[in-house]
Short mmCIF file of C-alpha atoms in Angstrom, two decimals:
data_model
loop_
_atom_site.label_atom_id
_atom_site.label_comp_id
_atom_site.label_asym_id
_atom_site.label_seq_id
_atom_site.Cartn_x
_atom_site.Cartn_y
_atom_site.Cartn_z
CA UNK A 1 22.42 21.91 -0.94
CA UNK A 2 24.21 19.85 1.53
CA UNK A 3 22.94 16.18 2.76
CA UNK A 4 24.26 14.74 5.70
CA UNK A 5 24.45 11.17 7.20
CA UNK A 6 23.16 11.44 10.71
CA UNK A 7 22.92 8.23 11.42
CA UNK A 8 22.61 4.25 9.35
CA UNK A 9 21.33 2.41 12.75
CA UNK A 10 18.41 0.76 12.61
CA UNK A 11 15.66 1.75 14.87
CA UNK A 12 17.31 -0.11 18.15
CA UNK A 13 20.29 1.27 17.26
CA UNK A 14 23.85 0.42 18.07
CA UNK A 15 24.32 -1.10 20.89
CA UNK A 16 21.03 -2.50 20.58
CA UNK A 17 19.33 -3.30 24.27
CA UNK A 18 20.10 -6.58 25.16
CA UNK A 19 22.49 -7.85 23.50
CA UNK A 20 26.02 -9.14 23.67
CA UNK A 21 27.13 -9.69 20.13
CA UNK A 22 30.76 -8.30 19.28
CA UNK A 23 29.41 -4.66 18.06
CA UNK A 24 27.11 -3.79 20.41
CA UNK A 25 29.64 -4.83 23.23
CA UNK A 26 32.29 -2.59 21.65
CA UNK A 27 29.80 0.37 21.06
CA UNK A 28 29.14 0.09 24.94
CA UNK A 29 33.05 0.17 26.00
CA UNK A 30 33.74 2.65 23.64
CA UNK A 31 30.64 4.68 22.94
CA UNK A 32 32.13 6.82 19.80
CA UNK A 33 31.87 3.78 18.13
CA UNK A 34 28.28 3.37 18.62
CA UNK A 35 25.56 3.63 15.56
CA UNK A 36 23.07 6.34 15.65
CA UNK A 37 19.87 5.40 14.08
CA UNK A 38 19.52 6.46 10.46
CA UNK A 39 18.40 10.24 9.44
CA UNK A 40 19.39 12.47 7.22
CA UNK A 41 20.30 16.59 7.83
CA UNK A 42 19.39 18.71 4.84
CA UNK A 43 21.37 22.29 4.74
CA UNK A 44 20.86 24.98 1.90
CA UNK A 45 23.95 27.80 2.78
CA UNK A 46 27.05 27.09 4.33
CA UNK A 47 28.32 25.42 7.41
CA UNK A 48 27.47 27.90 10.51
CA UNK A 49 26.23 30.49 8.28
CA UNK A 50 23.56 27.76 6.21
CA UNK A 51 20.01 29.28 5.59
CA UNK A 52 17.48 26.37 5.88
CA UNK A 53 18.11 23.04 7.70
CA UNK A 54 15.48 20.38 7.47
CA UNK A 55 15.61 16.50 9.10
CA UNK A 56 14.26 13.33 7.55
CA UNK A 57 12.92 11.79 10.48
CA UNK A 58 13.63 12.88 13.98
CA UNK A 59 15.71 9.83 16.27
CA UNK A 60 15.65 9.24 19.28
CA UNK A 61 19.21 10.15 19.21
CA UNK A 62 18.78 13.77 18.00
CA UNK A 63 20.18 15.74 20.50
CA UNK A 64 23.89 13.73 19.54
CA UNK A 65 23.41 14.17 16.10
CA UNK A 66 22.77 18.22 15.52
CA UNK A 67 24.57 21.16 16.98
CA UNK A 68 22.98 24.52 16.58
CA UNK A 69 19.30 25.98 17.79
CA UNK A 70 17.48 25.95 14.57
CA UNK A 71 15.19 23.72 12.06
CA UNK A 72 12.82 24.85 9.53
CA UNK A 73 11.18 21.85 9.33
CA UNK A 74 10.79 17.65 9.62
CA UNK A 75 10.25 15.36 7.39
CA UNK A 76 8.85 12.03 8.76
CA UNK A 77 8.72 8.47 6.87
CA UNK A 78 6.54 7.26 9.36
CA UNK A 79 5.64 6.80 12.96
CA UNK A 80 8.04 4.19 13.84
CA UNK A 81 10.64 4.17 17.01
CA UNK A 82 13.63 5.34 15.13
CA UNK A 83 11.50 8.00 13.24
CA UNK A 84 9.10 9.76 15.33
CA UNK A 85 10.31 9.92 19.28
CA UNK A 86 13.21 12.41 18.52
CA UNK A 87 10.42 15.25 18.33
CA UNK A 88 9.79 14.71 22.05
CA UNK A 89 12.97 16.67 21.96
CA UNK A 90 11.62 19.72 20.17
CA UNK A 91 9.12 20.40 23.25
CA UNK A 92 9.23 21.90 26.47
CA UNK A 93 11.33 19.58 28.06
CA UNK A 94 14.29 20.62 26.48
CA UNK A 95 14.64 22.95 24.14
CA UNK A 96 11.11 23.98 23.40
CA UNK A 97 11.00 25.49 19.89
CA UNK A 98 7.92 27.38 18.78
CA UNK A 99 6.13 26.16 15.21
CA UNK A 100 8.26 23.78 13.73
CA UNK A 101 6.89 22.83 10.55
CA UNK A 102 6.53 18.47 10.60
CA UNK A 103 5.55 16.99 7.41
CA UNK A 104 3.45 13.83 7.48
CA UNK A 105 0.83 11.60 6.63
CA UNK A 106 -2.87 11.97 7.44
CA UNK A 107 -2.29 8.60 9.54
CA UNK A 108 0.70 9.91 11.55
CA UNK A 109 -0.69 13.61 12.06
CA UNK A 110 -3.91 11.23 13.56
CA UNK A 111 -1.42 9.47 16.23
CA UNK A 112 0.12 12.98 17.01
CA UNK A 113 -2.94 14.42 17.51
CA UNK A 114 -4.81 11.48 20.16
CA UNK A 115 -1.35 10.27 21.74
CA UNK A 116 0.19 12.02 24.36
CA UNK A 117 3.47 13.56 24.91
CA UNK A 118 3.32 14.10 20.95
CA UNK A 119 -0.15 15.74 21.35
CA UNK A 120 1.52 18.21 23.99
CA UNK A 121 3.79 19.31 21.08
CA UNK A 122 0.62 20.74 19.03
CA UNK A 123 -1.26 22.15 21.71
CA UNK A 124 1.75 24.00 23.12
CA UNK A 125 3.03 25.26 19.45
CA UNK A 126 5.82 23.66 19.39
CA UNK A 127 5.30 21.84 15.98
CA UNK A 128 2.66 22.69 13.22
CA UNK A 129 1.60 19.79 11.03
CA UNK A 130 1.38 19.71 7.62
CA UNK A 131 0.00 16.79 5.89
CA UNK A 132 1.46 15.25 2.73
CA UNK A 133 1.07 12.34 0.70
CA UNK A 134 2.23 10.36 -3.20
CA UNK A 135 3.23 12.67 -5.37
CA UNK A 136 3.75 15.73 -3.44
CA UNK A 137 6.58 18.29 -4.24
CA UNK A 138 7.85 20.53 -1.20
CA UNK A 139 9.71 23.34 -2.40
CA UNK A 140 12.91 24.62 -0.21
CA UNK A 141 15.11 27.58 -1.22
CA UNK A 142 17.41 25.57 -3.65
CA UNK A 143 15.34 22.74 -4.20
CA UNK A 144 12.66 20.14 -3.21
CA UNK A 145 11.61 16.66 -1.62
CA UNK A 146 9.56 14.81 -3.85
CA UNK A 147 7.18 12.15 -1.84
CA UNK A 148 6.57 8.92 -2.42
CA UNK A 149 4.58 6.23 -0.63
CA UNK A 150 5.93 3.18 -0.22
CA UNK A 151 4.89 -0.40 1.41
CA UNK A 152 6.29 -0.90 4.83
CA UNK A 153 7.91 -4.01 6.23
CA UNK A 154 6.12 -4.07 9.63
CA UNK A 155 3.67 -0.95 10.60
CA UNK A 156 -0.05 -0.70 9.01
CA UNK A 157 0.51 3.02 7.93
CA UNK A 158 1.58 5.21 5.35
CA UNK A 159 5.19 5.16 4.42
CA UNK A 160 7.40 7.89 2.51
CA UNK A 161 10.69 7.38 0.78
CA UNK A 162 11.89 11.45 -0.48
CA UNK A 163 13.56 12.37 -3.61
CA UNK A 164 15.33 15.34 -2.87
CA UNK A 165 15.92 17.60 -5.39
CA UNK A 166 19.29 20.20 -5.27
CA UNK A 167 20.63 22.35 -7.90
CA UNK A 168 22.93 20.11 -9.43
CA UNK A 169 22.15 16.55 -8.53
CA UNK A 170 19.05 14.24 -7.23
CA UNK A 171 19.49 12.01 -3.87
CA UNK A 172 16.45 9.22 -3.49
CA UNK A 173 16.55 8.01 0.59
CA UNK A 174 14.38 4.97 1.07
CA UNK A 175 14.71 4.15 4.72
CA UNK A 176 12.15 1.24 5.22
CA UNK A 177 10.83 -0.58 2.40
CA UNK A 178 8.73 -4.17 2.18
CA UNK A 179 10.34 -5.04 -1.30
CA UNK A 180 11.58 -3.29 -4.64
CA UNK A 181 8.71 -2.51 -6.52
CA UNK A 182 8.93 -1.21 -10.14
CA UNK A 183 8.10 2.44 -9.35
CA UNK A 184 10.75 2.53 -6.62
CA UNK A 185 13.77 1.09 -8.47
CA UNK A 186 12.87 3.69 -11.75
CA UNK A 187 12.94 5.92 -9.10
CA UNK A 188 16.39 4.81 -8.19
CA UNK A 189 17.54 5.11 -11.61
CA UNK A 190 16.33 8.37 -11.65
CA UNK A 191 18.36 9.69 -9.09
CA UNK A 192 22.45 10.55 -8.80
CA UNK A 193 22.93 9.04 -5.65
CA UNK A 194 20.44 7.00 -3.70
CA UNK A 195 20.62 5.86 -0.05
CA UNK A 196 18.80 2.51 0.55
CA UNK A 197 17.35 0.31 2.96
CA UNK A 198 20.11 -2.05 4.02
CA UNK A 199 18.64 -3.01 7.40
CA UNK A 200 19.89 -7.09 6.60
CA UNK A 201 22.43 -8.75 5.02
CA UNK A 202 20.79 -12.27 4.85
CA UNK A 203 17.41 -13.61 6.15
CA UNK A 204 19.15 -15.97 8.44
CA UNK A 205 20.13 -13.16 10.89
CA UNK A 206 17.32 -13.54 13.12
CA UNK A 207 14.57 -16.14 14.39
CA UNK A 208 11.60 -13.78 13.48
CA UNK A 209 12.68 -12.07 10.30
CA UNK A 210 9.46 -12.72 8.54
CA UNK A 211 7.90 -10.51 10.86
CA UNK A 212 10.07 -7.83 9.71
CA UNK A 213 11.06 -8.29 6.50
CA UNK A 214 12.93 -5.64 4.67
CA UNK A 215 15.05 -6.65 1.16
CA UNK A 216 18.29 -8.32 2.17
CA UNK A 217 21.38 -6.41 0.66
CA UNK A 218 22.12 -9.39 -1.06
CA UNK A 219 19.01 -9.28 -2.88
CA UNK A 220 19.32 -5.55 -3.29
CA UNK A 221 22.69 -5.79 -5.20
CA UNK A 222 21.74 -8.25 -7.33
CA UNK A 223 17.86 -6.00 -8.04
CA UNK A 224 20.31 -2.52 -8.90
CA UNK A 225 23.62 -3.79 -10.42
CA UNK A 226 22.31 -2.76 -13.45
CA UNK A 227 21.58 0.76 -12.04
CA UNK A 228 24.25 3.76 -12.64
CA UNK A 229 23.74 5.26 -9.95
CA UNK A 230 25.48 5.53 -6.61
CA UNK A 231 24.33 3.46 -4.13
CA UNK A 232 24.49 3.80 0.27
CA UNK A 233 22.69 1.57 2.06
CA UNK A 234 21.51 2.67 5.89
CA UNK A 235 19.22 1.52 8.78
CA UNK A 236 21.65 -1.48 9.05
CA UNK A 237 20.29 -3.71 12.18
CA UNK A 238 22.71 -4.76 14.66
CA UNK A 239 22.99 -8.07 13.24
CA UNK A 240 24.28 -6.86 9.83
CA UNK A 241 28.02 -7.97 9.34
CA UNK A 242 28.31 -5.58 7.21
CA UNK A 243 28.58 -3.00 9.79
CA UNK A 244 32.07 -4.51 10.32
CA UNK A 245 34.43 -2.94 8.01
CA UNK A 246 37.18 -5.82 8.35
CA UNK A 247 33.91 -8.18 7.18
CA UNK A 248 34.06 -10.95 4.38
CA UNK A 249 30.49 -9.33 3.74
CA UNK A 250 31.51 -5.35 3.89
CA UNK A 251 34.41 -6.31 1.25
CA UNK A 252 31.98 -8.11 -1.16
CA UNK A 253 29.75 -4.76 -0.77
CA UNK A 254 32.71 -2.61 -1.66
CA UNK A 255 33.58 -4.96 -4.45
CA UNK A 256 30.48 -4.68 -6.24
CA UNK A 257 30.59 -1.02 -6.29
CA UNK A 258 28.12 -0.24 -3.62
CA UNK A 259 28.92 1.25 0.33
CA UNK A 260 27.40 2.09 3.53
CA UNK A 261 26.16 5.39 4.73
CA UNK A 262 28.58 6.26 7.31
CA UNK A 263 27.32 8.99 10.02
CA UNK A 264 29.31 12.07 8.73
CA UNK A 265 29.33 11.45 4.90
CA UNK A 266 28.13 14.37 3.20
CA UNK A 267 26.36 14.89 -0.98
CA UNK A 268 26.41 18.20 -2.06
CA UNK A 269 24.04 18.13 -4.77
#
C-alpha cells in the first residue's frame, strides 16, 4: 500500500484569506508554492494501474490534489472546513460519481443528512454513508484503518485519528487533536511512521489561540522524543515558521529527528 501527502495546510490553507505575512504573499505570486490543506491518498496497486484508492478527509482543494476518475471510498475525521467541503466535489456539479462509500461518525452522517448541498449528495446517490466509531477496523484489499476517537481542539463532535494498517508497516495520522493523551501517544509508539498534528509552533502565534488550541510542536517533540518511531507533522497553520524551510525553527525540527509532511511524500508500507 501506498500513502500519499496531499496536502499539510491547515484548514485556511496557504495563502490563508486575508493576510499579508511573507508566505501567504509568496503563495499568491507564485501559486505552486501554495499549501494545500492536509489529507492523505491511500493506493493499494500501482501508479495508473492501482486497485483501490481511498482519501482521509476530502479538502476543499481536492480537485488540485487527485488526477484520475475513481475513489472507493472517504474517510472523514470530522466535519470541519478543511475536512468535509471537498465532497461538494463528488456531486453533480462536477464530476458526479454514483455511491461513494464516506465513512463517518453518527454526528457527521446527522449534519450530512439535515444540511444542504451535502444532503443533495445522499439523495442523489452520489455518496453512501457508513457510520463508524472507537475501535472500528475497516478492512481494504491489503490492509485496514483502525479508528480511533479523539478530543478535538475546537468543534463539539466526534473526532477520528486512523491507524492504517499495510502489509509491511503501520502509519498512525492524527490530524486535529486537543492534547496527547495516553492512549494516543501508545498509539504512536505503536506505529512505524506517524503523521501528527503540527498545526503551531508556539502559542504566541496568534491573539485567540486558546480558542483553538492544538499541541504546539514544541510541546510535541519534547511528549515523543522518546518514541522510535518516525515522526511528520501536518495541518501546519499559516503562522507556523516552520513552514519556512530556511527557518531557525524548521532546522531545530530537523535536528531533533522529526520533519514535515511535504505534499508529494509518499510511505509504502
Amino acid at each position: 500500500m501506498k500513502v500519499e501527502v496531499l496536502g499539510n495546510a491547515q484548514d485556511g490553507g496557504v495563502p490563508h484569506l486575508g493576510c499579508e505575512c511573507e508566505l501567504c504573499e509568496q503563495a499568491r505570486e507564485k501559486p505552486e508554492e501554495a499549501k494545500k490543506i492536509a489529507s492523505l491518498l491511500l493506493e493499494e496497486g500501482d501508479g495508473e494501474n492501482s486497485n483501490a484508492r481511498y482519501l482521509i478527509d476530502a479538502t476543499p482543494d481536492l480537485r488540485y490534489q487527485i488526477t484520475g476518475k475513481y475513489i472507493d471510498g472517504v474517510f472523514l475525521s470530522h466535519e470541519g472546513l478543511g475536512h468535509m467541503t471537498g465532497l461538494l466535489f463528488l456531486g453533480k456539479e462536477s464530476h458526479n460519481y454514483e455511491g461513494i462509500p464516506v465513512y463517518t461518525s453518527e454526528k457527521a452522517n446527522e449534519f450530512l443528512q439535515k444540511n444542504d448541498p451535502y444532503r443533495l449528495l445522499k439523495d442523489r446517490g452520489n455518496i453512501d454513508v457508513y457510520e463508524i466509531e472507537d475501535g472500528d477496523e475497516q478492512n481494504l484489499m491489503n490492509g485496514c484503518i483502525e479508528i480511533m476517537e479523539t478530543e478535538h481542539p475546537r468543534v463539539n463532535t466526534n473526532n477520528f485519528c486512523f491507524m492504517i494498517h499495510g502489509k509491511e508497516k503501520k502509519l498512525f495520522y492524527v490530524s486535529d487533536v486537543h492534547e496527547w493523551s495516553h492512549e494516543i501517544k501508545q498509539k504512536v509508539k505503536e506505529a512505524d511512521i506517524a503523521i501528527l498534528d503540527g498545526t503551531f509552533w508556539s502559542a504566541d502565534e496568534i491573539d485567540r489561540y486558546s480558542e483553538v488550541s492544538h499541541p504546539t510542536i514544541t510541546n510535541t517533540m519534547a511528549e515523543m522524543e522518546d518514541v522510535n518511531t518516525e515522526i511528520y507533522f501536518t495541518h501546519l497553520n499559516h503562522t507556523n515558521p516552520a513552514y519556512r524551510e530556511d527557518s531557525e525553527e524548521r532546522g531545530e525540527l530537523e535536528k531533533r529527528g522529526f520533519e514535515i509532511a511535504e505534499q508529494g511524500m509518499e510511505f509504502k508500507i
